[in-house]
Amino acid sequence: MASPLAAASAYANVARLTADPAAALARSPLGGGNSETSFTSLLKDAIGAVNEVGKKSDTQTRAMANGKSNMVDVVTAVAETEVAIDAVVAVRDKVIAAYEEIMKMPI
């Protein structure tokens, strides 16, 4: 189960990234170098993290079915998975919208 401190830290990191994304990218290990490789690794890491959250949710659900877990942990794991999938869908929608916008540009 995620602690309130971890959640607050995650929100603070997101707020810092949205406040000044250029500075945050320059400080990160992904800044500079080959941007294609950086984007690819970032995307792989994000999809991998969502996959891990989904596996955790499945594990908690199976444990609950076997009577070895409590309902709070299952609901928390399922909610975390739902948030992660919603974030992936939102990013996908933004990428598609950006692609459509680029395709509308005159050459």
Short mmCIF file of N, CA, C and O in Angstrom, two decimals:
data_model
loop_
_atom_site.label_atom_id
_atom_site.label_comp_id
_atom_site.label_asym_id
_atom_site.label_seq_id
_atom_site.Cartn_x
_atom_site.Cartn_y
_atom_site.Cartn_z
N MET A 1 0.85 -1.18 0.00
CA MET A 1 0.00 0.00 0.00
C MET A 1 0.89 1.23 0.00
O MET A 1 1.86 1.31 0.73
N ALA A 2 0.58 2.20 -0.84
CA ALA A 2 1.38 3.42 -0.94
C ALA A 2 1.19 4.28 0.30
O ALA A 2 0.08 4.43 0.80
N SER A 3 2.29 4.84 0.76
CA SER A 3 2.20 5.68 1.95
C SER A 3 1.86 7.11 1.53
O SER A 3 2.10 7.52 0.40
N PRO A 4 1.29 7.88 2.46
CA PRO A 4 0.98 9.27 2.14
C PRO A 4 2.23 10.08 1.78
O PRO A 4 2.18 10.97 0.95
N LEU A 5 3.36 9.73 2.41
CA LEU A 5 4.61 10.43 2.11
C LEU A 5 5.05 10.17 0.67
O LEU A 5 5.49 11.09 -0.03
N ALA A 6 4.91 8.94 0.21
CA ALA A 6 5.28 8.61 -1.17
C ALA A 6 4.37 9.33 -2.15
O ALA A 6 4.82 9.83 -3.19
N ALA A 7 3.08 9.39 -1.84
CA ALA A 7 2.13 10.09 -2.71
C ALA A 7 2.45 11.59 -2.76
O ALA A 7 2.45 12.19 -3.84
N ALA A 8 2.75 12.17 -1.62
CA ALA A 8 3.08 13.60 -1.58
C ALA A 8 4.36 13.87 -2.36
O ALA A 8 4.46 14.87 -3.08
N SER A 9 5.32 12.99 -2.26
CA SER A 9 6.57 13.14 -3.00
C SER A 9 6.32 13.05 -4.50
O SER A 9 6.88 13.82 -5.28
N ALA A 10 5.48 12.11 -4.91
CA ALA A 10 5.16 11.97 -6.33
C ALA A 10 4.45 13.22 -6.85
O ALA A 10 4.77 13.72 -7.94
N TYR A 11 3.50 13.74 -6.09
CA TYR A 11 2.81 14.96 -6.50
C TYR A 11 3.76 16.14 -6.59
O TYR A 11 3.67 16.96 -7.49
N ALA A 12 4.69 16.22 -5.66
CA ALA A 12 5.68 17.31 -5.69
C ALA A 12 6.57 17.21 -6.92
O ALA A 12 6.88 18.22 -7.56
N ASN A 13 6.99 15.99 -7.27
CA ASN A 13 7.81 15.81 -8.46
C ASN A 13 7.05 16.20 -9.72
O ASN A 13 7.61 16.84 -10.62
N VAL A 14 5.79 15.82 -9.81
CA VAL A 14 4.98 16.18 -10.98
C VAL A 14 4.80 17.69 -11.04
O VAL A 14 4.90 18.30 -12.11
N ALA A 15 4.55 18.31 -9.90
CA ALA A 15 4.39 19.76 -9.88
C ALA A 15 5.66 20.47 -10.31
O ALA A 15 5.62 21.45 -11.06
N ARG A 16 6.80 19.96 -9.89
CA ARG A 16 8.08 20.55 -10.27
C ARG A 16 8.32 20.39 -11.78
O ARG A 16 8.79 21.29 -12.45
N LEU A 17 7.95 19.23 -12.33
CA LEU A 17 8.11 19.00 -13.76
C LEU A 17 7.20 19.90 -14.59
O LEU A 17 7.61 20.41 -15.63
N THR A 18 5.96 20.08 -14.14
CA THR A 18 5.04 20.91 -14.91
C THR A 18 5.35 22.39 -14.77
O THR A 18 5.04 23.16 -15.67
N ALA A 19 5.98 22.79 -13.66
CA ALA A 19 6.31 24.19 -13.48
C ALA A 19 7.40 24.64 -14.45
O ALA A 19 7.31 25.70 -15.05
N ASP A 20 8.44 23.82 -14.62
CA ASP A 20 9.54 24.18 -15.52
C ASP A 20 10.09 22.90 -16.17
O ASP A 20 11.11 22.37 -15.73
N PRO A 21 9.41 22.39 -17.21
CA PRO A 21 9.83 21.13 -17.80
C PRO A 21 11.21 21.18 -18.43
O PRO A 21 11.94 20.20 -18.42
N ALA A 22 11.62 22.31 -18.98
CA ALA A 22 12.93 22.41 -19.63
C ALA A 22 14.05 22.26 -18.61
O ALA A 22 15.02 21.53 -18.82
N ALA A 23 13.90 22.91 -17.46
CA ALA A 23 14.92 22.81 -16.42
C ALA A 23 14.95 21.41 -15.82
O ALA A 23 16.01 20.87 -15.54
N ALA A 24 13.78 20.82 -15.63
CA ALA A 24 13.72 19.47 -15.07
C ALA A 24 14.35 18.46 -16.03
O ALA A 24 15.05 17.55 -15.60
N LEU A 25 14.15 18.64 -17.32
CA LEU A 25 14.73 17.73 -18.30
C LEU A 25 16.23 17.92 -18.37
O LEU A 25 16.97 16.95 -18.53
N ALA A 26 16.70 19.14 -18.23
CA ALA A 26 18.13 19.39 -18.27
C ALA A 26 18.83 18.75 -17.07
O ALA A 26 19.96 18.29 -17.18
N ARG A 27 18.16 18.71 -15.90
CA ARG A 27 18.74 18.10 -14.71
C ARG A 27 18.67 16.59 -14.74
O ARG A 27 19.44 15.91 -14.09
N SER A 28 17.72 16.05 -15.49
CA SER A 28 17.54 14.60 -15.47
C SER A 28 18.60 13.91 -16.31
O SER A 28 19.20 14.51 -17.18
N PRO A 29 18.83 12.62 -16.07
CA PRO A 29 19.80 11.90 -16.88
C PRO A 29 19.33 11.73 -18.31
O PRO A 29 20.11 11.41 -19.19
N LEU A 30 18.05 11.97 -18.57
CA LEU A 30 17.54 11.85 -19.94
C LEU A 30 17.85 13.08 -20.77
O LEU A 30 17.77 13.05 -21.98
N GLY A 31 18.16 14.20 -20.13
CA GLY A 31 18.44 15.43 -20.85
C GLY A 31 19.75 15.33 -21.61
O GLY A 31 20.72 14.75 -21.15
N GLY A 32 19.79 15.87 -22.80
CA GLY A 32 20.99 15.84 -23.61
C GLY A 32 21.17 14.50 -24.26
O GLY A 32 20.45 13.56 -24.03
N GLY A 33 22.17 14.40 -25.14
CA GLY A 33 22.42 13.13 -25.80
C GLY A 33 21.42 12.88 -26.90
O GLY A 33 20.80 13.77 -27.44
N ASN A 34 21.26 11.63 -27.21
CA ASN A 34 20.35 11.22 -28.27
C ASN A 34 18.93 11.22 -27.74
O ASN A 34 18.56 10.38 -26.94
N SER A 35 18.10 12.15 -28.22
CA SER A 35 16.75 12.29 -27.69
C SER A 35 15.87 11.11 -28.08
O SER A 35 14.94 10.78 -27.38
N GLU A 36 16.17 10.47 -29.21
CA GLU A 36 15.36 9.31 -29.61
C GLU A 36 15.54 8.17 -28.62
O GLU A 36 14.59 7.55 -28.18
N THR A 37 16.76 7.91 -28.25
CA THR A 37 17.03 6.86 -27.27
C THR A 37 16.43 7.23 -25.92
O THR A 37 15.85 6.38 -25.26
N SER A 38 16.53 8.47 -25.53
CA SER A 38 15.98 8.90 -24.25
C SER A 38 14.47 8.74 -24.22
O SER A 38 13.92 8.24 -23.25
N PHE A 39 13.81 9.14 -25.29
CA PHE A 39 12.35 9.02 -25.34
C PHE A 39 11.96 7.55 -25.34
O PHE A 39 11.02 7.15 -24.65
N THR A 40 12.69 6.74 -26.08
CA THR A 40 12.40 5.32 -26.14
C THR A 40 12.54 4.68 -24.77
O THR A 40 11.68 3.92 -24.33
N SER A 41 13.63 4.99 -24.08
CA SER A 41 13.83 4.39 -22.76
C SER A 41 12.79 4.90 -21.77
O SER A 41 12.31 4.14 -20.92
N LEU A 42 12.43 6.16 -21.87
CA LEU A 42 11.40 6.72 -21.00
C LEU A 42 10.07 6.02 -21.24
O LEU A 42 9.38 5.64 -20.29
N LEU A 43 9.74 5.80 -22.50
CA LEU A 43 8.49 5.13 -22.83
C LEU A 43 8.49 3.68 -22.36
O LEU A 43 7.50 3.20 -21.79
N LYS A 44 9.61 2.98 -22.56
CA LYS A 44 9.71 1.60 -22.09
C LYS A 44 9.56 1.52 -20.58
O LYS A 44 8.89 0.63 -20.05
N ASP A 45 10.21 2.43 -19.87
CA ASP A 45 10.12 2.44 -18.41
C ASP A 45 8.69 2.70 -17.94
O ASP A 45 8.22 2.07 -16.99
N ALA A 46 8.02 3.63 -18.59
CA ALA A 46 6.64 3.95 -18.21
C ALA A 46 5.71 2.77 -18.46
O ALA A 46 4.90 2.42 -17.59
N ILE A 47 5.83 2.13 -19.61
CA ILE A 47 4.98 0.97 -19.91
C ILE A 47 5.32 -0.18 -18.96
O ILE A 47 4.43 -0.89 -18.48
N GLY A 48 6.59 -0.36 -18.67
CA GLY A 48 6.99 -1.40 -17.73
C GLY A 48 6.42 -1.16 -16.34
O GLY A 48 6.00 -2.10 -15.66
N ALA A 49 6.41 0.10 -15.92
CA ALA A 49 5.86 0.43 -14.60
C ALA A 49 4.36 0.14 -14.55
O ALA A 49 3.85 -0.39 -13.55
N VAL A 50 3.65 0.47 -15.62
CA VAL A 50 2.21 0.19 -15.67
C VAL A 50 1.98 -1.32 -15.65
O VAL A 50 1.07 -1.81 -14.97
N ASN A 51 2.81 -2.05 -16.36
CA ASN A 51 2.70 -3.51 -16.37
C ASN A 51 2.92 -4.08 -14.97
O ASN A 51 2.19 -4.98 -14.54
N GLU A 52 3.91 -3.56 -14.27
CA GLU A 52 4.19 -4.04 -12.91
C GLU A 52 3.02 -3.73 -11.96
O GLU A 52 2.67 -4.55 -11.11
N VAL A 53 2.42 -2.56 -12.11
CA VAL A 53 1.28 -2.21 -11.27
C VAL A 53 0.12 -3.16 -11.56
O VAL A 53 -0.58 -3.61 -10.64
N GLY A 54 -0.07 -3.50 -12.83
CA GLY A 54 -1.12 -4.45 -13.19
C GLY A 54 -0.87 -5.83 -12.62
O GLY A 54 -1.80 -6.50 -12.14
N LYS A 55 0.39 -6.27 -12.65
CA LYS A 55 0.73 -7.57 -12.06
C LYS A 55 0.49 -7.57 -10.56
O LYS A 55 0.01 -8.57 -10.00
N LYS A 56 0.82 -6.45 -9.91
CA LYS A 56 0.59 -6.35 -8.47
C LYS A 56 -0.90 -6.45 -8.16
O LYS A 56 -1.32 -7.13 -7.22
N SER A 57 -1.71 -5.80 -8.99
CA SER A 57 -3.16 -5.86 -8.81
C SER A 57 -3.67 -7.28 -8.98
O SER A 57 -4.50 -7.75 -8.20
N ASP A 58 -3.17 -7.99 -9.99
CA ASP A 58 -3.57 -9.38 -10.20
C ASP A 58 -3.17 -10.25 -9.02
O ASP A 58 -3.95 -11.10 -8.57
N THR A 59 -1.96 -10.04 -8.51
CA THR A 59 -1.49 -10.82 -7.37
C THR A 59 -2.36 -10.58 -6.14
O THR A 59 -2.74 -11.53 -5.44
N GLN A 60 -2.70 -9.32 -5.89
CA GLN A 60 -3.55 -9.00 -4.74
C GLN A 60 -4.94 -9.61 -4.90
O GLN A 60 -5.53 -10.11 -3.94
N THR A 61 -5.47 -9.57 -6.13
CA THR A 61 -6.80 -10.12 -6.37
C THR A 61 -6.80 -11.63 -6.16
O THR A 61 -7.73 -12.18 -5.55
N ARG A 62 -5.77 -12.31 -6.65
CA ARG A 62 -5.68 -13.76 -6.45
C ARG A 62 -5.52 -14.10 -4.97
O ARG A 62 -6.10 -15.09 -4.48
N ALA A 63 -4.73 -13.31 -4.27
CA ALA A 63 -4.55 -13.55 -2.84
C ALA A 63 -5.86 -13.36 -2.10
O ALA A 63 -6.17 -14.11 -1.16
N MET A 64 -6.65 -12.38 -2.51
CA MET A 64 -7.95 -12.16 -1.88
C MET A 64 -8.88 -13.33 -2.16
O MET A 64 -9.62 -13.78 -1.27
N ALA A 65 -8.83 -13.85 -3.38
CA ALA A 65 -9.68 -14.99 -3.72
C ALA A 65 -9.31 -16.23 -2.90
O ALA A 65 -10.17 -17.05 -2.58
N ASN A 66 -8.04 -16.34 -2.55
CA ASN A 66 -7.58 -17.46 -1.73
C ASN A 66 -7.71 -17.19 -0.24
O ASN A 66 -7.32 -18.03 0.58
N GLY A 67 -8.17 -16.00 0.13
CA GLY A 67 -8.35 -15.65 1.52
C GLY A 67 -7.08 -15.22 2.22
O GLY A 67 -7.01 -15.23 3.44
N LYS A 68 -6.05 -14.82 1.47
CA LYS A 68 -4.77 -14.47 2.07
C LYS A 68 -4.48 -12.96 2.02
O LYS A 68 -3.38 -12.55 2.31
N SER A 69 -5.43 -12.17 1.64
CA SER A 69 -5.23 -10.72 1.54
C SER A 69 -6.48 -10.04 2.06
O SER A 69 -7.56 -10.62 2.10
N ASN A 70 -6.30 -8.77 2.44
CA ASN A 70 -7.49 -8.04 2.89
C ASN A 70 -8.02 -7.16 1.76
O ASN A 70 -7.34 -6.87 0.78
N MET A 71 -9.24 -6.75 1.91
CA MET A 71 -9.94 -6.02 0.86
C MET A 71 -9.30 -4.65 0.59
O MET A 71 -9.26 -4.21 -0.56
N VAL A 72 -8.76 -4.00 1.60
CA VAL A 72 -8.16 -2.68 1.43
C VAL A 72 -6.98 -2.74 0.46
O VAL A 72 -6.84 -1.89 -0.43
N ASP A 73 -6.13 -3.76 0.63
CA ASP A 73 -4.98 -3.90 -0.27
C ASP A 73 -5.42 -4.16 -1.71
O ASP A 73 -4.82 -3.66 -2.65
N VAL A 74 -6.46 -4.95 -1.88
CA VAL A 74 -6.96 -5.25 -3.23
C VAL A 74 -7.53 -4.00 -3.88
O VAL A 74 -7.21 -3.69 -5.03
N VAL A 75 -8.34 -3.27 -3.14
CA VAL A 75 -8.94 -2.05 -3.69
C VAL A 75 -7.85 -1.02 -4.02
O VAL A 75 -7.90 -0.37 -5.07
N THR A 76 -6.85 -0.91 -3.16
CA THR A 76 -5.75 0.02 -3.41
C THR A 76 -4.98 -0.37 -4.65
O THR A 76 -4.66 0.48 -5.50
N ALA A 77 -4.67 -1.65 -4.80
CA ALA A 77 -3.93 -2.12 -5.97
C ALA A 77 -4.73 -1.90 -7.25
O ALA A 77 -4.18 -1.46 -8.28
N VAL A 78 -6.02 -2.17 -7.22
CA VAL A 78 -6.86 -1.98 -8.40
C VAL A 78 -6.97 -0.49 -8.73
O VAL A 78 -6.91 -0.10 -9.91
N ALA A 79 -7.09 0.36 -7.72
CA ALA A 79 -7.16 1.80 -7.97
C ALA A 79 -5.86 2.33 -8.55
O ALA A 79 -5.87 3.17 -9.46
N GLU A 80 -4.71 1.84 -8.06
CA GLU A 80 -3.42 2.26 -8.61
C GLU A 80 -3.31 1.85 -10.08
O GLU A 80 -2.80 2.60 -10.91
N THR A 81 -3.78 0.64 -10.39
CA THR A 81 -3.75 0.17 -11.77
C THR A 81 -4.64 1.03 -12.65
O THR A 81 -4.26 1.40 -13.77
N GLU A 82 -5.80 1.38 -12.14
CA GLU A 82 -6.72 2.22 -12.92
C GLU A 82 -6.11 3.59 -13.20
O GLU A 82 -6.18 4.09 -14.33
N VAL A 83 -5.46 4.18 -12.21
CA VAL A 83 -4.82 5.49 -12.41
C VAL A 83 -3.69 5.38 -13.43
O VAL A 83 -3.54 6.24 -14.31
N ALA A 84 -2.90 4.31 -13.34
CA ALA A 84 -1.79 4.13 -14.27
C ALA A 84 -2.29 3.95 -15.70
O ALA A 84 -1.75 4.55 -16.64
N ILE A 85 -3.33 3.17 -15.87
CA ILE A 85 -3.88 2.96 -17.21
C ILE A 85 -4.51 4.24 -17.74
O ILE A 85 -4.35 4.57 -18.92
N ASP A 86 -5.18 4.98 -16.88
CA ASP A 86 -5.75 6.28 -17.31
C ASP A 86 -4.65 7.23 -17.76
O ASP A 86 -4.82 7.97 -18.74
N ALA A 87 -3.52 7.22 -17.07
CA ALA A 87 -2.40 8.08 -17.47
C ALA A 87 -1.84 7.66 -18.83
O ALA A 87 -1.55 8.51 -19.68
N VAL A 88 -1.72 6.35 -19.06
CA VAL A 88 -1.23 5.86 -20.35
C VAL A 88 -2.19 6.25 -21.47
O VAL A 88 -1.77 6.69 -22.54
N VAL A 89 -3.47 6.13 -21.22
CA VAL A 89 -4.47 6.49 -22.22
C VAL A 89 -4.41 7.99 -22.51
O VAL A 89 -4.51 8.42 -23.67
N ALA A 90 -4.22 8.80 -21.48
CA ALA A 90 -4.13 10.26 -21.68
C ALA A 90 -2.91 10.62 -22.51
O ALA A 90 -2.98 11.46 -23.41
N VAL A 91 -1.77 9.97 -22.23
CA VAL A 91 -0.56 10.23 -23.01
C VAL A 91 -0.76 9.78 -24.45
O VAL A 91 -0.39 10.48 -25.40
N ARG A 92 -1.38 8.62 -24.64
CA ARG A 92 -1.66 8.14 -26.00
C ARG A 92 -2.54 9.13 -26.76
O ARG A 92 -2.27 9.45 -27.92
N ASP A 93 -3.56 9.65 -26.10
CA ASP A 93 -4.44 10.63 -26.74
C ASP A 93 -3.68 11.89 -27.14
O ASP A 93 -3.90 12.45 -28.21
N LYS A 94 -2.77 12.34 -26.27
CA LYS A 94 -1.97 13.53 -26.58
C LYS A 94 -1.04 13.27 -27.76
O LYS A 94 -0.85 14.13 -28.62
N VAL A 95 -0.45 12.09 -27.82
CA VAL A 95 0.44 11.75 -28.93
C VAL A 95 -0.34 11.70 -30.23
O VAL A 95 0.11 12.22 -31.26
N ILE A 96 -1.52 11.11 -30.21
CA ILE A 96 -2.34 11.05 -31.42
C ILE A 96 -2.76 12.44 -31.85
O ILE A 96 -2.73 12.77 -33.04
N ALA A 97 -3.14 13.28 -30.89
CA ALA A 97 -3.53 14.65 -31.22
C ALA A 97 -2.35 15.42 -31.82
O ALA A 97 -2.52 16.18 -32.78
N ALA A 98 -1.15 15.22 -31.27
CA ALA A 98 0.03 15.89 -31.81
C ALA A 98 0.32 15.41 -33.22
O ALA A 98 0.65 16.20 -34.12
N TYR A 99 0.21 14.11 -33.45
CA TYR A 99 0.42 13.55 -34.80
C TYR A 99 -0.58 14.13 -35.79
O TYR A 99 -0.21 14.52 -36.90
N GLU A 100 -1.84 14.19 -35.38
CA GLU A 100 -2.87 14.75 -36.27
C GLU A 100 -2.58 16.22 -36.57
O GLU A 100 -2.78 16.68 -37.70
N GLU A 101 -2.11 16.95 -35.58
CA GLU A 101 -1.78 18.36 -35.78
C GLU A 101 -0.60 18.52 -36.75
O GLU A 101 -0.59 19.39 -37.61
N ILE A 102 0.38 17.65 -36.62
CA ILE A 102 1.53 17.69 -37.53
C ILE A 102 1.09 17.36 -38.95
O ILE A 102 1.54 17.98 -39.92
N MET A 103 0.18 16.40 -39.09
CA MET A 103 -0.28 16.01 -40.41
C MET A 103 -1.09 17.13 -41.10
O MET A 103 -1.18 17.18 -42.31
N LYS A 104 -1.66 18.02 -40.32
CA LYS A 104 -2.41 19.15 -40.87
C LYS A 104 -1.52 20.27 -41.38
O LYS A 104 -1.96 21.13 -42.14
N MET A 105 -0.23 20.25 -40.98
CA MET A 105 0.67 21.33 -41.38
C MET A 105 0.98 21.26 -42.87
O MET A 105 1.19 20.19 -43.41
N PRO A 106 1.00 22.45 -43.49
CA PRO A 106 1.37 22.45 -44.91
C PRO A 106 2.87 22.21 -45.08
O PRO A 106 3.67 22.60 -44.25
N ILE A 107 3.18 21.55 -46.15
CA ILE A 107 4.60 21.24 -46.42
C ILE A 107 5.23 22.33 -47.25
O ILE A 107 4.73 22.91 -48.11
#
